[in-house]
Amino acid sequence: MDDLHIRPAAAGDLPAVLDFWASSAEGTSISDDVAGVTRLVERDPGALLLAERDGRLVGTVIAGFDGWRCHLYRLAVDPGHRRQGIGSALLAAAEERFTALGGRRGDAMVLDRNERAHHAWRAAGYGPQEQWTRWVKPLHA
């Protein structure tokens, strides 16, 4: 894994990140556009972590901290690079970030239907919190 480089995303990376998510991430989000991801990077410059190998984007995770909770989103690894430790390296970097910021517990948004992801998250020490269900409401400006 010495050839894997993890770094925070910059504004110039965002179009490539959106293309990467379209091909490598499971599901879509209402915020999957340049404006949405730009807001994330401007508000919390260290939140969107990128994994690169030989200058090529091979993984992402959003490690957002709101001052109270640590939230993980968009853990995605290029299908041709899976099962090589990239997801684990991204999670380790996210957890290091959370610890440095004073976070105490990470939570992850994982699609119910994504069984492959369930195995990866469990292997990393995460598990579902059965007493909670996520409630959402799209906000329109």
Short mmCIF file of N, CA and C in Angstrom, two decimals:
data_model
loop_
_atom_site.label_atom_id
_atom_site.label_comp_id
_atom_site.label_asym_id
_atom_site.label_seq_id
_atom_site.Cartn_x
_atom_site.Cartn_y
_atom_site.Cartn_z
N MET A 1 0.82 -1.20 0.00
CA MET A 1 0.00 0.00 0.00
C MET A 1 0.86 1.26 0.00
N ASP A 2 2.16 1.12 -0.15
CA ASP A 2 3.03 2.28 -0.16
C ASP A 2 2.74 3.20 -1.33
N ASP A 3 2.11 2.68 -2.38
CA ASP A 3 1.82 3.50 -3.55
C ASP A 3 0.47 4.20 -3.44
N LEU A 4 -0.23 4.04 -2.31
CA LEU A 4 -1.53 4.68 -2.10
C LEU A 4 -1.32 6.00 -1.38
N HIS A 5 -1.91 7.05 -1.91
CA HIS A 5 -1.79 8.38 -1.31
C HIS A 5 -3.20 8.86 -0.95
N ILE A 6 -3.41 9.23 0.31
CA ILE A 6 -4.70 9.75 0.75
C ILE A 6 -4.53 11.22 1.09
N ARG A 7 -5.45 12.03 0.56
CA ARG A 7 -5.37 13.47 0.77
C ARG A 7 -6.77 14.08 0.74
N PRO A 8 -6.92 15.26 1.33
CA PRO A 8 -8.20 15.97 1.21
C PRO A 8 -8.42 16.45 -0.23
N ALA A 9 -9.66 16.49 -0.65
CA ALA A 9 -10.00 16.98 -1.98
C ALA A 9 -9.85 18.50 -2.04
N ALA A 10 -9.54 18.97 -3.22
CA ALA A 10 -9.49 20.40 -3.52
C ALA A 10 -10.58 20.71 -4.54
N ALA A 11 -10.87 21.98 -4.71
CA ALA A 11 -11.95 22.39 -5.63
C ALA A 11 -11.76 21.79 -7.02
N GLY A 12 -10.55 21.74 -7.51
CA GLY A 12 -10.29 21.21 -8.84
C GLY A 12 -10.55 19.72 -9.00
N ASP A 13 -10.68 19.01 -7.89
CA ASP A 13 -10.93 17.56 -7.93
C ASP A 13 -12.40 17.22 -8.09
N LEU A 14 -13.28 18.16 -7.85
CA LEU A 14 -14.70 17.83 -7.69
C LEU A 14 -15.38 17.25 -8.92
N PRO A 15 -15.14 17.73 -10.12
CA PRO A 15 -15.75 17.07 -11.27
C PRO A 15 -15.32 15.60 -11.40
N ALA A 16 -14.04 15.32 -11.14
CA ALA A 16 -13.55 13.94 -11.20
C ALA A 16 -14.18 13.09 -10.10
N VAL A 17 -14.39 13.68 -8.94
CA VAL A 17 -15.04 12.95 -7.84
C VAL A 17 -16.46 12.57 -8.22
N LEU A 18 -17.19 13.50 -8.80
CA LEU A 18 -18.57 13.20 -9.22
C LEU A 18 -18.59 12.11 -10.29
N ASP A 19 -17.67 12.15 -11.24
CA ASP A 19 -17.57 11.08 -12.24
C ASP A 19 -17.24 9.75 -11.57
N PHE A 20 -16.32 9.79 -10.60
CA PHE A 20 -15.94 8.58 -9.88
C PHE A 20 -17.14 7.98 -9.16
N TRP A 21 -17.90 8.82 -8.46
CA TRP A 21 -19.08 8.31 -7.75
C TRP A 21 -20.09 7.70 -8.71
N ALA A 22 -20.24 8.29 -9.88
CA ALA A 22 -21.19 7.76 -10.87
C ALA A 22 -20.82 6.35 -11.30
N SER A 23 -19.52 6.04 -11.31
CA SER A 23 -19.08 4.72 -11.77
C SER A 23 -18.73 3.76 -10.64
N SER A 24 -18.45 4.27 -9.44
CA SER A 24 -17.92 3.41 -8.39
C SER A 24 -18.72 3.38 -7.10
N ALA A 25 -19.58 4.36 -6.89
CA ALA A 25 -20.36 4.41 -5.65
C ALA A 25 -21.72 3.76 -5.87
N GLU A 26 -22.29 3.30 -4.81
CA GLU A 26 -23.61 2.68 -4.85
C GLU A 26 -24.65 3.74 -4.51
N GLY A 27 -25.64 3.92 -5.35
CA GLY A 27 -26.70 4.89 -5.07
C GLY A 27 -26.31 6.30 -5.43
N THR A 28 -27.28 7.18 -5.33
CA THR A 28 -27.07 8.60 -5.63
C THR A 28 -27.60 9.44 -4.48
N SER A 29 -27.22 10.69 -4.49
CA SER A 29 -27.63 11.63 -3.45
C SER A 29 -28.13 12.91 -4.11
N ILE A 30 -29.01 13.58 -3.44
CA ILE A 30 -29.53 14.86 -3.92
C ILE A 30 -28.39 15.90 -4.02
N SER A 31 -27.30 15.66 -3.31
CA SER A 31 -26.17 16.59 -3.30
C SER A 31 -25.07 16.22 -4.28
N ASP A 32 -25.33 15.25 -5.14
CA ASP A 32 -24.31 14.81 -6.11
C ASP A 32 -24.25 15.75 -7.30
N ASP A 33 -23.77 16.94 -7.04
CA ASP A 33 -23.52 17.91 -8.10
C ASP A 33 -22.37 18.81 -7.66
N VAL A 34 -21.83 19.57 -8.59
CA VAL A 34 -20.68 20.40 -8.27
C VAL A 34 -21.00 21.37 -7.15
N ALA A 35 -22.18 21.96 -7.15
CA ALA A 35 -22.54 22.92 -6.10
C ALA A 35 -22.57 22.25 -4.73
N GLY A 36 -23.16 21.05 -4.65
CA GLY A 36 -23.26 20.36 -3.37
C GLY A 36 -21.90 19.97 -2.81
N VAL A 37 -21.05 19.42 -3.66
CA VAL A 37 -19.74 18.97 -3.18
C VAL A 37 -18.84 20.19 -2.91
N THR A 38 -19.01 21.25 -3.67
CA THR A 38 -18.25 22.48 -3.41
C THR A 38 -18.59 23.03 -2.03
N ARG A 39 -19.87 23.04 -1.67
CA ARG A 39 -20.27 23.50 -0.33
C ARG A 39 -19.58 22.68 0.75
N LEU A 40 -19.53 21.37 0.56
CA LEU A 40 -18.87 20.50 1.53
C LEU A 40 -17.41 20.90 1.70
N VAL A 41 -16.68 21.00 0.61
CA VAL A 41 -15.25 21.27 0.65
C VAL A 41 -14.97 22.68 1.18
N GLU A 42 -15.83 23.64 0.86
CA GLU A 42 -15.62 25.00 1.37
C GLU A 42 -15.90 25.07 2.87
N ARG A 43 -16.93 24.37 3.33
CA ARG A 43 -17.31 24.41 4.75
C ARG A 43 -16.34 23.62 5.61
N ASP A 44 -15.90 22.47 5.10
CA ASP A 44 -15.03 21.58 5.87
C ASP A 44 -13.97 21.01 4.93
N PRO A 45 -12.89 21.77 4.71
CA PRO A 45 -11.91 21.40 3.69
C PRO A 45 -11.27 20.03 3.85
N GLY A 46 -11.26 19.46 5.03
CA GLY A 46 -10.65 18.16 5.23
C GLY A 46 -11.61 16.99 5.18
N ALA A 47 -12.88 17.26 4.93
CA ALA A 47 -13.89 16.21 5.04
C ALA A 47 -13.87 15.19 3.91
N LEU A 48 -13.66 15.63 2.69
CA LEU A 48 -13.68 14.72 1.54
C LEU A 48 -12.27 14.21 1.31
N LEU A 49 -12.06 12.93 1.62
CA LEU A 49 -10.74 12.31 1.48
C LEU A 49 -10.69 11.49 0.20
N LEU A 50 -9.59 11.63 -0.53
CA LEU A 50 -9.40 10.92 -1.78
C LEU A 50 -8.23 9.95 -1.64
N ALA A 51 -8.39 8.77 -2.20
CA ALA A 51 -7.29 7.81 -2.29
C ALA A 51 -6.86 7.76 -3.75
N GLU A 52 -5.56 7.94 -3.96
CA GLU A 52 -5.00 7.92 -5.32
C GLU A 52 -3.89 6.88 -5.40
N ARG A 53 -3.84 6.25 -6.53
CA ARG A 53 -2.76 5.32 -6.84
C ARG A 53 -2.24 5.68 -8.22
N ASP A 54 -0.96 5.96 -8.32
CA ASP A 54 -0.35 6.37 -9.59
C ASP A 54 -1.09 7.56 -10.20
N GLY A 55 -1.51 8.50 -9.35
CA GLY A 55 -2.19 9.69 -9.81
C GLY A 55 -3.63 9.49 -10.21
N ARG A 56 -4.16 8.30 -10.03
CA ARG A 56 -5.53 7.98 -10.43
C ARG A 56 -6.42 7.84 -9.19
N LEU A 57 -7.58 8.45 -9.22
CA LEU A 57 -8.54 8.36 -8.12
C LEU A 57 -9.06 6.93 -8.03
N VAL A 58 -8.87 6.29 -6.86
CA VAL A 58 -9.31 4.91 -6.67
C VAL A 58 -10.24 4.75 -5.48
N GLY A 59 -10.46 5.82 -4.70
CA GLY A 59 -11.37 5.71 -3.56
C GLY A 59 -11.68 7.05 -2.94
N THR A 60 -12.82 7.09 -2.25
CA THR A 60 -13.24 8.31 -1.55
C THR A 60 -13.94 7.93 -0.25
N VAL A 61 -13.95 8.88 0.66
CA VAL A 61 -14.83 8.83 1.82
C VAL A 61 -15.06 10.27 2.27
N ILE A 62 -16.27 10.54 2.70
CA ILE A 62 -16.56 11.83 3.33
C ILE A 62 -16.54 11.57 4.83
N ALA A 63 -15.68 12.31 5.53
CA ALA A 63 -15.52 12.19 6.97
C ALA A 63 -15.90 13.53 7.59
N GLY A 64 -17.20 13.75 7.74
CA GLY A 64 -17.70 15.03 8.23
C GLY A 64 -17.83 15.05 9.74
N PHE A 65 -17.43 16.15 10.33
CA PHE A 65 -17.56 16.33 11.78
C PHE A 65 -18.28 17.64 12.02
N ASP A 66 -19.39 17.58 12.75
CA ASP A 66 -20.18 18.78 12.99
C ASP A 66 -19.91 19.40 14.36
N GLY A 67 -18.87 18.93 15.03
CA GLY A 67 -18.54 19.42 16.36
C GLY A 67 -19.12 18.54 17.45
N TRP A 68 -20.00 17.63 17.07
CA TRP A 68 -20.64 16.74 18.04
C TRP A 68 -20.53 15.29 17.61
N ARG A 69 -20.81 15.04 16.32
CA ARG A 69 -20.78 13.67 15.82
C ARG A 69 -19.89 13.56 14.59
N CYS A 70 -19.41 12.36 14.38
CA CYS A 70 -18.53 12.05 13.25
C CYS A 70 -19.34 11.22 12.26
N HIS A 71 -19.50 11.74 11.06
CA HIS A 71 -20.34 11.09 10.05
C HIS A 71 -19.52 10.64 8.85
N LEU A 72 -19.77 9.41 8.41
CA LEU A 72 -19.07 8.84 7.26
C LEU A 72 -20.06 8.61 6.13
N TYR A 73 -19.70 9.09 4.96
CA TYR A 73 -20.52 8.95 3.77
C TYR A 73 -19.61 8.64 2.59
N ARG A 74 -20.18 8.11 1.55
CA ARG A 74 -19.54 7.96 0.26
C ARG A 74 -18.20 7.22 0.30
N LEU A 75 -18.14 6.17 1.14
CA LEU A 75 -16.98 5.28 1.06
C LEU A 75 -17.15 4.50 -0.23
N ALA A 76 -16.27 4.74 -1.17
CA ALA A 76 -16.36 4.10 -2.48
C ALA A 76 -14.96 3.76 -2.96
N VAL A 77 -14.82 2.59 -3.54
CA VAL A 77 -13.55 2.15 -4.10
C VAL A 77 -13.81 1.70 -5.53
N ASP A 78 -12.91 2.09 -6.42
CA ASP A 78 -13.00 1.67 -7.82
C ASP A 78 -13.15 0.15 -7.88
N PRO A 79 -14.13 -0.35 -8.64
CA PRO A 79 -14.35 -1.80 -8.70
C PRO A 79 -13.10 -2.61 -9.06
N GLY A 80 -12.22 -2.07 -9.87
CA GLY A 80 -11.01 -2.78 -10.24
C GLY A 80 -9.92 -2.77 -9.18
N HIS A 81 -10.15 -2.02 -8.10
CA HIS A 81 -9.16 -1.91 -7.02
C HIS A 81 -9.70 -2.38 -5.67
N ARG A 82 -10.83 -3.03 -5.67
CA ARG A 82 -11.41 -3.48 -4.40
C ARG A 82 -10.64 -4.66 -3.83
N ARG A 83 -10.79 -4.85 -2.54
CA ARG A 83 -10.16 -5.94 -1.79
C ARG A 83 -8.63 -5.82 -1.79
N GLN A 84 -8.17 -4.56 -1.81
CA GLN A 84 -6.73 -4.29 -1.75
C GLN A 84 -6.38 -3.40 -0.56
N GLY A 85 -7.34 -3.17 0.34
CA GLY A 85 -7.09 -2.37 1.53
C GLY A 85 -7.34 -0.89 1.37
N ILE A 86 -7.85 -0.46 0.23
CA ILE A 86 -8.08 0.98 0.01
C ILE A 86 -9.18 1.50 0.92
N GLY A 87 -10.29 0.77 1.01
CA GLY A 87 -11.37 1.18 1.89
C GLY A 87 -10.91 1.26 3.34
N SER A 88 -10.14 0.27 3.77
CA SER A 88 -9.61 0.27 5.14
C SER A 88 -8.69 1.46 5.38
N ALA A 89 -7.86 1.77 4.40
CA ALA A 89 -6.96 2.92 4.53
C ALA A 89 -7.74 4.23 4.61
N LEU A 90 -8.79 4.34 3.80
CA LEU A 90 -9.63 5.54 3.86
C LEU A 90 -10.32 5.67 5.22
N LEU A 91 -10.85 4.56 5.72
CA LEU A 91 -11.50 4.61 7.04
C LEU A 91 -10.50 4.95 8.14
N ALA A 92 -9.30 4.41 8.06
CA ALA A 92 -8.28 4.74 9.06
C ALA A 92 -7.96 6.23 9.02
N ALA A 93 -7.85 6.80 7.83
CA ALA A 93 -7.58 8.23 7.71
C ALA A 93 -8.75 9.05 8.26
N ALA A 94 -9.97 8.61 7.99
CA ALA A 94 -11.16 9.30 8.51
C ALA A 94 -11.19 9.25 10.03
N GLU A 95 -10.90 8.08 10.59
CA GLU A 95 -10.92 7.93 12.04
C GLU A 95 -9.81 8.75 12.70
N GLU A 96 -8.65 8.84 12.06
CA GLU A 96 -7.58 9.70 12.57
C GLU A 96 -8.03 11.16 12.58
N ARG A 97 -8.70 11.56 11.52
CA ARG A 97 -9.22 12.93 11.45
C ARG A 97 -10.20 13.19 12.58
N PHE A 98 -11.13 12.26 12.78
CA PHE A 98 -12.12 12.42 13.84
C PHE A 98 -11.46 12.52 15.21
N THR A 99 -10.51 11.65 15.47
CA THR A 99 -9.82 11.66 16.76
C THR A 99 -9.11 12.99 16.98
N ALA A 100 -8.45 13.50 15.95
CA ALA A 100 -7.75 14.79 16.05
C ALA A 100 -8.71 15.93 16.32
N LEU A 101 -9.95 15.81 15.84
CA LEU A 101 -10.95 16.85 16.03
C LEU A 101 -11.72 16.69 17.35
N GLY A 102 -11.44 15.62 18.09
CA GLY A 102 -12.12 15.39 19.37
C GLY A 102 -13.36 14.52 19.26
N GLY A 103 -13.56 13.89 18.12
CA GLY A 103 -14.72 13.02 17.94
C GLY A 103 -14.63 11.78 18.81
N ARG A 104 -15.80 11.26 19.19
CA ARG A 104 -15.86 10.11 20.09
C ARG A 104 -16.44 8.86 19.45
N ARG A 105 -17.22 9.03 18.39
CA ARG A 105 -17.86 7.87 17.76
C ARG A 105 -18.17 8.22 16.32
N GLY A 106 -17.89 7.28 15.43
CA GLY A 106 -18.22 7.48 14.03
C GLY A 106 -19.50 6.74 13.67
N ASP A 107 -20.28 7.37 12.83
CA ASP A 107 -21.44 6.67 12.28
C ASP A 107 -21.37 6.72 10.76
N ALA A 108 -21.89 5.68 10.14
CA ALA A 108 -21.78 5.54 8.70
C ALA A 108 -23.16 5.37 8.08
N MET A 109 -23.36 6.01 6.94
CA MET A 109 -24.58 5.82 6.16
C MET A 109 -24.28 4.70 5.17
N VAL A 110 -25.00 3.58 5.31
CA VAL A 110 -24.77 2.40 4.48
C VAL A 110 -26.12 1.95 3.93
N LEU A 111 -26.20 1.82 2.62
CA LEU A 111 -27.46 1.39 2.00
C LEU A 111 -27.83 -0.01 2.46
N ASP A 112 -29.10 -0.19 2.81
CA ASP A 112 -29.58 -1.50 3.25
C ASP A 112 -29.33 -2.58 2.20
N ARG A 113 -29.49 -2.24 0.95
CA ARG A 113 -29.39 -3.24 -0.12
C ARG A 113 -27.94 -3.59 -0.50
N ASN A 114 -26.98 -2.85 0.01
CA ASN A 114 -25.59 -3.03 -0.40
C ASN A 114 -24.90 -4.05 0.53
N GLU A 115 -25.17 -5.31 0.29
CA GLU A 115 -24.64 -6.38 1.14
C GLU A 115 -23.11 -6.40 1.15
N ARG A 116 -22.48 -6.15 0.03
CA ARG A 116 -21.02 -6.13 -0.03
C ARG A 116 -20.47 -5.09 0.94
N ALA A 117 -21.12 -3.94 0.98
CA ALA A 117 -20.68 -2.89 1.90
C ALA A 117 -20.87 -3.31 3.36
N HIS A 118 -21.93 -4.02 3.64
CA HIS A 118 -22.17 -4.46 5.02
C HIS A 118 -20.98 -5.27 5.53
N HIS A 119 -20.47 -6.15 4.70
CA HIS A 119 -19.32 -6.98 5.09
C HIS A 119 -18.09 -6.09 5.35
N ALA A 120 -17.87 -5.12 4.50
CA ALA A 120 -16.71 -4.24 4.65
C ALA A 120 -16.83 -3.41 5.93
N TRP A 121 -18.01 -2.87 6.19
CA TRP A 121 -18.19 -2.06 7.39
C TRP A 121 -18.04 -2.90 8.65
N ARG A 122 -18.61 -4.11 8.65
CA ARG A 122 -18.46 -5.00 9.81
C ARG A 122 -16.99 -5.34 10.05
N ALA A 123 -16.26 -5.61 8.98
CA ALA A 123 -14.83 -5.93 9.11
C ALA A 123 -14.05 -4.77 9.71
N ALA A 124 -14.53 -3.56 9.49
CA ALA A 124 -13.87 -2.36 10.04
C ALA A 124 -14.33 -2.06 11.46
N GLY A 125 -15.23 -2.88 12.01
CA GLY A 125 -15.66 -2.69 13.40
C GLY A 125 -16.96 -1.93 13.57
N TYR A 126 -17.65 -1.63 12.49
CA TYR A 126 -18.93 -0.92 12.55
C TYR A 126 -20.07 -1.91 12.53
N GLY A 127 -21.21 -1.50 13.06
CA GLY A 127 -22.39 -2.34 13.01
C GLY A 127 -23.64 -1.49 13.04
N PRO A 128 -24.76 -2.05 12.58
CA PRO A 128 -26.00 -1.26 12.59
C PRO A 128 -26.46 -0.97 14.00
N GLN A 129 -27.08 0.17 14.16
CA GLN A 129 -27.65 0.56 15.44
C GLN A 129 -29.16 0.36 15.30
N GLU A 130 -29.62 -0.78 15.73
CA GLU A 130 -30.97 -1.25 15.44
C GLU A 130 -32.09 -0.33 15.92
N GLN A 131 -31.86 0.44 16.98
CA GLN A 131 -32.94 1.25 17.54
C GLN A 131 -33.18 2.56 16.78
N TRP A 132 -32.42 2.81 15.70
CA TRP A 132 -32.56 4.06 14.96
C TRP A 132 -32.94 3.79 13.52
N THR A 133 -33.73 4.66 12.97
CA THR A 133 -34.03 4.69 11.55
C THR A 133 -33.78 6.11 11.08
N ARG A 134 -33.15 6.25 9.95
CA ARG A 134 -32.86 7.56 9.40
C ARG A 134 -34.13 8.14 8.79
N TRP A 135 -34.48 9.34 9.18
CA TRP A 135 -35.62 10.07 8.62
C TRP A 135 -35.07 11.23 7.82
N VAL A 136 -35.57 11.42 6.62
CA VAL A 136 -35.06 12.49 5.76
C VAL A 136 -36.20 13.31 5.16
N LYS A 137 -35.85 14.52 4.82
CA LYS A 137 -36.77 15.41 4.10
C LYS A 137 -35.93 16.24 3.15
N PRO A 138 -36.13 16.10 1.84
CA PRO A 138 -35.40 16.96 0.91
C PRO A 138 -35.79 18.43 1.13
N LEU A 139 -34.82 19.29 1.15
CA LEU A 139 -35.05 20.72 1.31
C LEU A 139 -34.85 21.40 -0.03
N HIS A 140 -35.78 22.22 -0.41
CA HIS A 140 -35.69 22.92 -1.69
C HIS A 140 -35.60 24.40 -1.42
N ALA A 141 -34.59 25.02 -2.01
CA ALA A 141 -34.37 26.46 -1.80
C ALA A 141 -35.32 27.27 -2.65
#
